[in-house]
Short mmCIF file of C-alpha atoms in Angstrom, two decimals:
data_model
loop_
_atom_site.label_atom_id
_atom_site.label_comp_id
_atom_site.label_asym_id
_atom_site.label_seq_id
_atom_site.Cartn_x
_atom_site.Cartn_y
_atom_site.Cartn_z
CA UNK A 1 -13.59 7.07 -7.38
CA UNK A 2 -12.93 7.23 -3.69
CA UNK A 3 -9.17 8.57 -4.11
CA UNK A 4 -8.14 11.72 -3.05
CA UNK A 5 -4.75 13.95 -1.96
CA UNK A 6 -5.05 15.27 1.23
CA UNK A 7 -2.11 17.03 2.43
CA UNK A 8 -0.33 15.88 -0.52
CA UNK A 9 -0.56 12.16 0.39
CA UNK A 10 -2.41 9.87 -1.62
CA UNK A 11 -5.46 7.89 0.27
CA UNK A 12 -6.91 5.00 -1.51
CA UNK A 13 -10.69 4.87 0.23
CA UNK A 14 -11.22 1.09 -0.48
CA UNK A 15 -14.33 1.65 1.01
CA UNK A 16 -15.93 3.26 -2.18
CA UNK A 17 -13.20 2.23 -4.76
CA UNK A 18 -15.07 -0.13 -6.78
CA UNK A 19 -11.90 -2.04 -7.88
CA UNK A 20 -10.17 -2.26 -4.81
CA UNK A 21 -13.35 -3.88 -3.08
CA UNK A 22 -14.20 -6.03 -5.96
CA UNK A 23 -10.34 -7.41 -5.81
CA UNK A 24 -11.07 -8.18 -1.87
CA UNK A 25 -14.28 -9.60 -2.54
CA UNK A 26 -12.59 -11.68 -4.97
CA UNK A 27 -9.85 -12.86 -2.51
CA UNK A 28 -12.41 -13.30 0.56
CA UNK A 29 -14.43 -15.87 -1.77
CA UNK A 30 -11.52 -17.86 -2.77
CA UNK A 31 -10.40 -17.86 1.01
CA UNK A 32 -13.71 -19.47 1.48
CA UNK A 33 -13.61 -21.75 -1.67
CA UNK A 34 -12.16 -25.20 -0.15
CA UNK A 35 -11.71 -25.99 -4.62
CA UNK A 36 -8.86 -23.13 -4.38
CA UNK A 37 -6.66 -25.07 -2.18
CA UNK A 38 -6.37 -21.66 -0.24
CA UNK A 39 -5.57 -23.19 3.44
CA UNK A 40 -4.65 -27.09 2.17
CA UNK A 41 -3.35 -29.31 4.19
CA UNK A 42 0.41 -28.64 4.05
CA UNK A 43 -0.47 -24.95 5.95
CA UNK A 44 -2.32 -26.69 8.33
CA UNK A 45 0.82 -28.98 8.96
CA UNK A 46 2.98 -25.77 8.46
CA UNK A 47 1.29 -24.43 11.23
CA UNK A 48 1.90 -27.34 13.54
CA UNK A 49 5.58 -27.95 12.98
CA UNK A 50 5.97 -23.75 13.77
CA UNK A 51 3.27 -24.27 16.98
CA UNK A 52 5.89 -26.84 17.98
CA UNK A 53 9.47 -25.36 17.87
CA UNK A 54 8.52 -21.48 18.02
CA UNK A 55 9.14 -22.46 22.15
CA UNK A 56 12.60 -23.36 21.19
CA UNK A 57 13.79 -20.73 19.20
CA UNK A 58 15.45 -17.21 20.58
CA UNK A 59 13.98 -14.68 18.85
CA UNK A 60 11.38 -14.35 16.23
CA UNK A 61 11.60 -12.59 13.48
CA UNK A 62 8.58 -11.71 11.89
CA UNK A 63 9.15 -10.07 7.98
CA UNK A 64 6.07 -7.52 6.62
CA UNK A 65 6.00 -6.28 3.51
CA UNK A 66 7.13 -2.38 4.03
CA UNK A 67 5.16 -1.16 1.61
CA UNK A 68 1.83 -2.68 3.49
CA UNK A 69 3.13 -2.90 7.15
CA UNK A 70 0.00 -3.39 9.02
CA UNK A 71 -1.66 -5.88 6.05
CA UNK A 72 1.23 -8.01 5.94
CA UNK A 73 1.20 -8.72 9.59
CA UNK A 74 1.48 -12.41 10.78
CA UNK A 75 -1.53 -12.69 12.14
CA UNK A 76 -1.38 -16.49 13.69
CA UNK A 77 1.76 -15.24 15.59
CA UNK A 78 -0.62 -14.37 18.00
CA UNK A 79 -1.68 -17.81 18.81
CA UNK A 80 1.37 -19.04 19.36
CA UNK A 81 2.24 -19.39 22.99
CA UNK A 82 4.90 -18.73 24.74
CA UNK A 83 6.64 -16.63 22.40
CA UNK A 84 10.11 -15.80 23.06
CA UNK A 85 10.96 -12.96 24.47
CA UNK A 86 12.39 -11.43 21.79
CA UNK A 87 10.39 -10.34 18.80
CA UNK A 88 11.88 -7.88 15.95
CA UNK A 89 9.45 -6.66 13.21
CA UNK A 90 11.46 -6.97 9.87
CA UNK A 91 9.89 -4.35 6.98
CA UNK A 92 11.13 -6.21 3.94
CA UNK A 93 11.02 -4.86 0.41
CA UNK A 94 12.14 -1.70 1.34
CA UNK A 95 13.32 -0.63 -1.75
CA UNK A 96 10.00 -0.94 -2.90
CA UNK A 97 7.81 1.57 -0.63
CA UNK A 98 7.91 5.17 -0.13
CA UNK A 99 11.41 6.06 1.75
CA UNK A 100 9.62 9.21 3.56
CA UNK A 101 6.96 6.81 4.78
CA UNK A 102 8.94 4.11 5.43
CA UNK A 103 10.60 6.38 8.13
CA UNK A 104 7.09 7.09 9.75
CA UNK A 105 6.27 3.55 10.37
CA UNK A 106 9.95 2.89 12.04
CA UNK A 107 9.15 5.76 14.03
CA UNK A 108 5.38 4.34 14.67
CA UNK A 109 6.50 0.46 15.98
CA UNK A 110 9.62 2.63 17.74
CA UNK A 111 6.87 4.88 19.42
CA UNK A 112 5.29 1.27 20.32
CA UNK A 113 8.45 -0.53 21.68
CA UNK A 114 9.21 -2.69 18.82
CA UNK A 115 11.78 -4.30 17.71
CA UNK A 116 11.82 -3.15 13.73
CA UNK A 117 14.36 -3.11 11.01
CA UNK A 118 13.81 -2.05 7.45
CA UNK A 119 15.71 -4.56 5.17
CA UNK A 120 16.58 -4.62 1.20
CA UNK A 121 17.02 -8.42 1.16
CA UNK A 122 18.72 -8.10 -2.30
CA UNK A 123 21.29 -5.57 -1.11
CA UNK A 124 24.22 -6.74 0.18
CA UNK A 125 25.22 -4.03 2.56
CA UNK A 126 21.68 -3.43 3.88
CA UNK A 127 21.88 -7.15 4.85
CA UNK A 128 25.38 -6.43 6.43
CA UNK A 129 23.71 -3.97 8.02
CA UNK A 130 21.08 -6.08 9.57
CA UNK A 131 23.27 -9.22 10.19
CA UNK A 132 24.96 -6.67 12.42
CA UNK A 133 22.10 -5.46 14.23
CA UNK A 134 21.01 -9.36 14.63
CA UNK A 135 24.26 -9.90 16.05
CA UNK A 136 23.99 -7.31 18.32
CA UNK A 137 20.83 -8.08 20.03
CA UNK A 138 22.37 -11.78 20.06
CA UNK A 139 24.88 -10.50 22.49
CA UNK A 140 22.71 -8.40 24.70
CA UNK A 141 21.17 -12.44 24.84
CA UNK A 142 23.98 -13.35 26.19
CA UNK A 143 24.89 -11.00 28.68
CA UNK A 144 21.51 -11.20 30.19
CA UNK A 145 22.44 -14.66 31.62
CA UNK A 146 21.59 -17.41 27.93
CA UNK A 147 23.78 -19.58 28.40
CA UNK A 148 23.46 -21.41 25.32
CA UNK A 149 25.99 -20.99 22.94
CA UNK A 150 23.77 -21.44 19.78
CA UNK A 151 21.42 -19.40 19.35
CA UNK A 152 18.16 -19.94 17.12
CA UNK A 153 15.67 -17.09 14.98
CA UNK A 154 12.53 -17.93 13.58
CA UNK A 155 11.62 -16.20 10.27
CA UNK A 156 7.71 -15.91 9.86
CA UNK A 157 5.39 -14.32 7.83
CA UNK A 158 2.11 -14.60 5.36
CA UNK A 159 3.24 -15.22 2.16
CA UNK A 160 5.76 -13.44 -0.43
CA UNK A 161 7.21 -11.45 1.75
CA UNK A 162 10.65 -12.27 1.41
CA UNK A 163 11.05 -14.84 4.06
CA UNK A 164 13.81 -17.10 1.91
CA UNK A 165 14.96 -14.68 -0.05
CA UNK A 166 16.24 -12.94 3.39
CA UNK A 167 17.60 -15.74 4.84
CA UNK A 168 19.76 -16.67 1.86
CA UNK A 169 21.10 -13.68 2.13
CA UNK A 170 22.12 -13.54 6.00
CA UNK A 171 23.11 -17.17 5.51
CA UNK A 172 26.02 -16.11 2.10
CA UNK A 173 26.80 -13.26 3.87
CA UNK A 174 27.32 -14.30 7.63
CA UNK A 175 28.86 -17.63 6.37
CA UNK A 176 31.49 -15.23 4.42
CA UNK A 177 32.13 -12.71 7.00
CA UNK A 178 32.80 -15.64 9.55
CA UNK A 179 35.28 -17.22 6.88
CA UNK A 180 33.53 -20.47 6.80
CA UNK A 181 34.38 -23.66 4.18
CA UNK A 182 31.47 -26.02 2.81
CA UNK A 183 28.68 -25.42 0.57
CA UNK A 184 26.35 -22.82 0.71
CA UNK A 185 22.75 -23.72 1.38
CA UNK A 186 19.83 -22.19 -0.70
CA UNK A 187 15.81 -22.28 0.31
CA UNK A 188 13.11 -22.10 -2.39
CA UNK A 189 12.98 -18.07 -3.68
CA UNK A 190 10.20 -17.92 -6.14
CA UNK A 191 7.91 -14.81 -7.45
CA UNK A 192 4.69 -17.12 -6.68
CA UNK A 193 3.65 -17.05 -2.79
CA UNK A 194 3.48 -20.46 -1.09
CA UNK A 195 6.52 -22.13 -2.69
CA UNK A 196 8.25 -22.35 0.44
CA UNK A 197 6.95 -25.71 2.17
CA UNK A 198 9.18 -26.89 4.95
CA UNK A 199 11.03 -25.40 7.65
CA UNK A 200 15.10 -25.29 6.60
CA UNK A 201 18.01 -24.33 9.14
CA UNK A 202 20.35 -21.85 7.33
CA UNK A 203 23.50 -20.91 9.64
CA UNK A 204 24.16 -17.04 9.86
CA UNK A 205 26.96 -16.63 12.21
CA UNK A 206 29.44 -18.20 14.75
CA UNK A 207 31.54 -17.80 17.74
CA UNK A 208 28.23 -17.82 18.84
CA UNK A 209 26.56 -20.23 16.25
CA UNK A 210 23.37 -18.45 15.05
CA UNK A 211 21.13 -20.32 12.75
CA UNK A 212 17.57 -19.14 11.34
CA UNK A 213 14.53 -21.01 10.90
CA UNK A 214 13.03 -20.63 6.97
CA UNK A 215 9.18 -20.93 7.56
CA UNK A 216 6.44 -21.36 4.53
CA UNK A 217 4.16 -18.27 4.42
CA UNK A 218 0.59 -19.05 6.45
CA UNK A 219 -2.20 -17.03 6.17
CA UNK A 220 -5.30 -17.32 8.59
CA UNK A 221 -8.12 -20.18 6.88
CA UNK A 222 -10.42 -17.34 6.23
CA UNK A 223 -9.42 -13.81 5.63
CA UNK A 224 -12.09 -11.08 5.78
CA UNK A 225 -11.10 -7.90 5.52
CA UNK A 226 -11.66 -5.82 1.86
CA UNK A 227 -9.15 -3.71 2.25
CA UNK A 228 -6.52 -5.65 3.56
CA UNK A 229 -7.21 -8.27 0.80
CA UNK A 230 -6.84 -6.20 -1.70
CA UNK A 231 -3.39 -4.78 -0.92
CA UNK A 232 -2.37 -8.57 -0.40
CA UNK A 233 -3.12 -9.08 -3.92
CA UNK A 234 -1.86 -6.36 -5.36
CA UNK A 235 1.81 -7.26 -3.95
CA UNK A 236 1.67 -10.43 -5.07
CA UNK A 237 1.20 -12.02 -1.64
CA UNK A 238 -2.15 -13.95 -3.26
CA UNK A 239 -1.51 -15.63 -6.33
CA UNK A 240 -2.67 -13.30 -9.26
CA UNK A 241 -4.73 -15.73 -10.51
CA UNK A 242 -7.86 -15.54 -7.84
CA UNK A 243 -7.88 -12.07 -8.95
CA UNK A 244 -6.91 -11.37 -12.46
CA UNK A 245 -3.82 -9.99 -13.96
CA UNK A 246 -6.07 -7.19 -15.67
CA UNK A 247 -7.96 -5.68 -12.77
CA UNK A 248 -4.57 -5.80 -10.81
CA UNK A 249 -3.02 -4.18 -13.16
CA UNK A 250 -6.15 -1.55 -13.52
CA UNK A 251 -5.69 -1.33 -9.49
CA UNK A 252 -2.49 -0.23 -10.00
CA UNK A 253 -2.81 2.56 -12.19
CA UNK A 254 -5.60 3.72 -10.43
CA UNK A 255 -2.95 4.28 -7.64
CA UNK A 256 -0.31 5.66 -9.85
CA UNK A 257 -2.54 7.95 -11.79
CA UNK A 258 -3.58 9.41 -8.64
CA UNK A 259 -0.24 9.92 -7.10
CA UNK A 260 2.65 12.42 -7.44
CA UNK A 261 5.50 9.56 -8.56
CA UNK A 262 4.91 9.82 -12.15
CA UNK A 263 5.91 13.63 -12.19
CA UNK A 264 9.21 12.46 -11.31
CA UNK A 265 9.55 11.17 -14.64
CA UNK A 266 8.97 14.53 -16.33
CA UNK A 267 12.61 15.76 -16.85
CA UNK A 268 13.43 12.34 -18.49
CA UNK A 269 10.25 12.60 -21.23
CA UNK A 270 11.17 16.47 -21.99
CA UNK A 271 14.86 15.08 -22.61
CA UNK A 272 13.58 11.94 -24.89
CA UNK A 273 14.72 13.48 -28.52
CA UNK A 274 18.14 14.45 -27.72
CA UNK A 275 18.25 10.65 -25.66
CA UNK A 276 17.13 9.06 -28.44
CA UNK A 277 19.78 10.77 -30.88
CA UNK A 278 22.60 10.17 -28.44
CA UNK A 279 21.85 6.36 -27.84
CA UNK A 280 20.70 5.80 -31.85
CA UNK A 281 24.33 7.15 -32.49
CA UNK A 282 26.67 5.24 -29.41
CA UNK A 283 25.04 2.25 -29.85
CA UNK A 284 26.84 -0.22 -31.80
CA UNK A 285 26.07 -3.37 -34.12
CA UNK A 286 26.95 -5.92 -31.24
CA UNK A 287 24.99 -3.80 -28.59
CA UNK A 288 21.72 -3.44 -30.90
CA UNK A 289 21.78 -7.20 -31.13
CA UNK A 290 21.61 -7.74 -27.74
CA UNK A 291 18.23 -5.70 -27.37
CA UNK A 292 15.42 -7.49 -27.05
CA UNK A 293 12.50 -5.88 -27.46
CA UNK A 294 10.07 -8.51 -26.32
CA UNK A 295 12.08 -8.21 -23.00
CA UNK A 296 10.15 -5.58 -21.11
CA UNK A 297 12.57 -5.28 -18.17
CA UNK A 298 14.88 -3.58 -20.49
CA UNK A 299 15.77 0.14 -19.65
CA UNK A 300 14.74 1.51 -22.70
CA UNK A 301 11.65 -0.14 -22.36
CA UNK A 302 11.06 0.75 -19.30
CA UNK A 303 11.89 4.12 -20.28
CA UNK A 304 9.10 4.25 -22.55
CA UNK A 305 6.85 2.86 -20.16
CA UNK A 306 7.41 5.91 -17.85
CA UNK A 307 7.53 8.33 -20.51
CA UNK A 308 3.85 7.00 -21.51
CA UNK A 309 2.45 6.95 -18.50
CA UNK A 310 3.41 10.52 -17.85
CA UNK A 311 2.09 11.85 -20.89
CA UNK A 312 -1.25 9.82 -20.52
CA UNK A 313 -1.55 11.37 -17.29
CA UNK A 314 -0.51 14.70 -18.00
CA UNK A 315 -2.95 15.41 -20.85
CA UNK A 316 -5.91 13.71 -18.79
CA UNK A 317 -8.59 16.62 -18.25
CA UNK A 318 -10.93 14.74 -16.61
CA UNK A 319 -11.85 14.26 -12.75
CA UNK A 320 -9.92 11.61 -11.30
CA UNK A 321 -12.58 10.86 -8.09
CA UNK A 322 -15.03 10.25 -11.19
CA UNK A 323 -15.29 6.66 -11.82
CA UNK A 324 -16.25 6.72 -15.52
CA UNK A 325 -13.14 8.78 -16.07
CA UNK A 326 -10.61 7.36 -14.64
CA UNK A 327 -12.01 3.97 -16.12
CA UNK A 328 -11.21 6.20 -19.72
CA UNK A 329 -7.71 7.29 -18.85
CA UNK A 330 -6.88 3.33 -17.87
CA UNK A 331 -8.07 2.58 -21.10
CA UNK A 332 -5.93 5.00 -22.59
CA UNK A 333 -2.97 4.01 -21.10
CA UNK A 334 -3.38 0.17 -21.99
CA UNK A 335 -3.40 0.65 -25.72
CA UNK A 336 -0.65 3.10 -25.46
CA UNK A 337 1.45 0.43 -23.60
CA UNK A 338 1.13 -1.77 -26.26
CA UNK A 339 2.93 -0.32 -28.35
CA UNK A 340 5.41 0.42 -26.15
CA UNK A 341 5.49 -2.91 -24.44
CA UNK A 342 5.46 -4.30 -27.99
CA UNK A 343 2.51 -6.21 -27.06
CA UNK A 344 1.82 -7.73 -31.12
CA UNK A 345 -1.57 -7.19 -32.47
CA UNK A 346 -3.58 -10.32 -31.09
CA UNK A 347 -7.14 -11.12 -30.19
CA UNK A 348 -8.05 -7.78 -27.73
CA UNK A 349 -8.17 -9.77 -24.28
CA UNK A 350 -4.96 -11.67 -24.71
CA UNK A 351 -3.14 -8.30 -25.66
CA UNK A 352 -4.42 -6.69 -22.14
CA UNK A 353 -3.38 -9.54 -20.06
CA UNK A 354 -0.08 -9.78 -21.82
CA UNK A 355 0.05 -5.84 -21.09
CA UNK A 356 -0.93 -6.40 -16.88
CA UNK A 357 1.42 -9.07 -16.89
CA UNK A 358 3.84 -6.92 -17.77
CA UNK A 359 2.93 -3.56 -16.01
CA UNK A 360 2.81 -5.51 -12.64
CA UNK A 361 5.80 -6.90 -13.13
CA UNK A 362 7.31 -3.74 -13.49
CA UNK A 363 5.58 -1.90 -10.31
CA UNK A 364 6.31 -5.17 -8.28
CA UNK A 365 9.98 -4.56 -9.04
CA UNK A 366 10.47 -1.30 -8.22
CA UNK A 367 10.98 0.01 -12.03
CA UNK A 368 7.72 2.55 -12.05
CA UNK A 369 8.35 3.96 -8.63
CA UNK A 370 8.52 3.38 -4.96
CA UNK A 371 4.41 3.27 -3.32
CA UNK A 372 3.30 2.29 0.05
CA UNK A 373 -0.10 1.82 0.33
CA UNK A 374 -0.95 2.67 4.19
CA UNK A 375 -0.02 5.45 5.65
CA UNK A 376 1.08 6.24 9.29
CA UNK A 377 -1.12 9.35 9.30
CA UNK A 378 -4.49 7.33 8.59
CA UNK A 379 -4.46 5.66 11.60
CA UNK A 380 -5.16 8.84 13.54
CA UNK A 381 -7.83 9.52 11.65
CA UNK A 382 -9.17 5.78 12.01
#
């Protein structure tokens, strides 16, 4: 299949992976396809309204996805000119990617003389946390002879990376740490990438004012790259529809199956009868009624989620670089989810997108495990 441990780290080969490079082919096409709307013309004025004020701003703040920090990266930032002198690299989604490996790349853009932060946009004190560090290099502006007492950051990035999700946050946050009155301000935050569409001002600070720039998510007209697509989609950065919920979802398993996370799951299968008994027993009328078993993001379902994925994986005796096996174990594991996912018995194809929609979901929240899909190491080896 093109996957394989080395060291103990997982390496996804997209080279030979089938469904990795038929999920980039898939993207590259549409990128091509003027029918998908993929570079319309409200990037193309996107991209002149940034061309024009990215000159005025302070610093630039460009947010990557951390568990993809060299796909995610803005590539059109490097057209821009001048750029301000100031440039931080923001790893988003942190909560999402592999902590140990999320370490490595701060130490990789350190090694390089970036600017980086890793940031938990939903996480109140991990945005304290970088509100403070933004405030910080704000006054280092100052002392180094700005004179202007407002300063201005420019948030930009390819799409679904958190961009207004992260600036409502700094903007609640540093509007209630400076003790301000009037009504909060809110950008677009939505699951599907390209909602954002015009640039909104969202104070963060004062005494000095500090206000950031929300920018809609641009990717490049054309993008090229197999690999790079491919993660893109599978993070939700492309809209799930160019590719298909059900070969994302396939992608993803792939990943998982080959990996070490779902191990960590084995305590909390072995303990599952005694579970069961306890919560069958606590649980009372009022709190059985407010289960919801079509509601997938449920902990119990989740539970059962993890539980089946560990057991699928666990009894699989086949070779997991062999293509016609792993394709067997995926199959596996989609009728066992839907039962678990209670997915009701329906005509076969709308049962396994109903079952992707769900398991992606899940991974794209965090709930089956933390993954980053490039590794520090590989780029030695590149």
């Amino acid at each position: 299949m093109g996957i394989r441990f080395v060291k103990g780290r997982l390496y996804v080969e997209m080279a030979t992976a089938r469904i990795g490079r038929e999920i980039g082919d898939a993207v590259i096409k549409a990128s091509k396809n003027p029918n998908r709307r993929w570079y319309g013309p409200h990037m193309a004025a996107s991209v002149r309204a940034i061309s024009e004020r990215i000159p005025l701003v302070d610093f630039v703040l460009e947010i990557r996805d951390a568990r993809i920090p060299l796909s995610s990266e803005y590539e059109l930032l490097r057209k821009f000119s001048p750029l301000p002198s100031k440039r931080i690299v923001v790893l988003n989604k942190m909560e999402l990617a592999d902590p140990l490996e999320l370490q490595k790349w701060m130490d990789y853009f350190q090694g390089r003389n970036y600017l980086s932060f890793a940031v938990n946009s939903h996480n109140k004190d991990c945005v304290k946390q970088f509100l403070n560090f933004l405030q910080s290099q704000v006054r280092e502006l100052h002392k180094s002879g700005h004179s202007n007492h407002t300063t201005t950051m420019m948030l930009l990035g390819i799409p679904n990376v958190g961009k207004s999700a992260l600036a409502n946050s700094l903007h609640q946050i540093g509007r209630i740490s400076a003790a301000e009155k009037g009504k909060l301000k809110h950008t677009t935050v939505s699951p599907q990438p390209g909602d954002t569409k015009d640039i909104m001002s969202l104070k963060i600070g004062s005494h000095p004012n500090v206000y950031v720039l929300d920018t809609p998510g641009i990717f490049p007209p054309t993008l090229l790259d197999v690999e790079i697509c491919s993660k893109l989609a599978l993070t939700g950065a492309i809209p799930d529809d160019i590719v298909g919920e059900i070969e994302l979802a396939r992608f993803f398993l792939t990943i998982l199956n080959s990996s070490h996370e779902y191990k960590k799951w084995e305590k909390l299968c072995k303990s599952q009868d005694l579970t069961e008994t306890l919560s069958s027993e606590s649980l009372s009328n009022a709190q059985r009624k407010r289960q919801y078993p079509t509601d997938h993001t449920q902990d119990f379902i989740v539970y059962d989620v993890r539980r089946v994925l560990y057991e699928t994986v666990s009894a699989f005796d086949g070779d997991f670089e062999d293509e016609i096996s792993m394709g067997e174990l995926i199959e596996t594991q989609f009728a066992a989810l839907r039962t678990v996912l209670r997915v009701t018995e329906e005509a076969s194809e709308f049962a396994e997108l109903r079952v992707a929609s769900k398991i992606l979901n899940l991974y794209r929240t965090g709930r089956l495990g933390h993954y980053t899909l490039e590794h520090v190491s590989a780029l030695a080896k590149s």
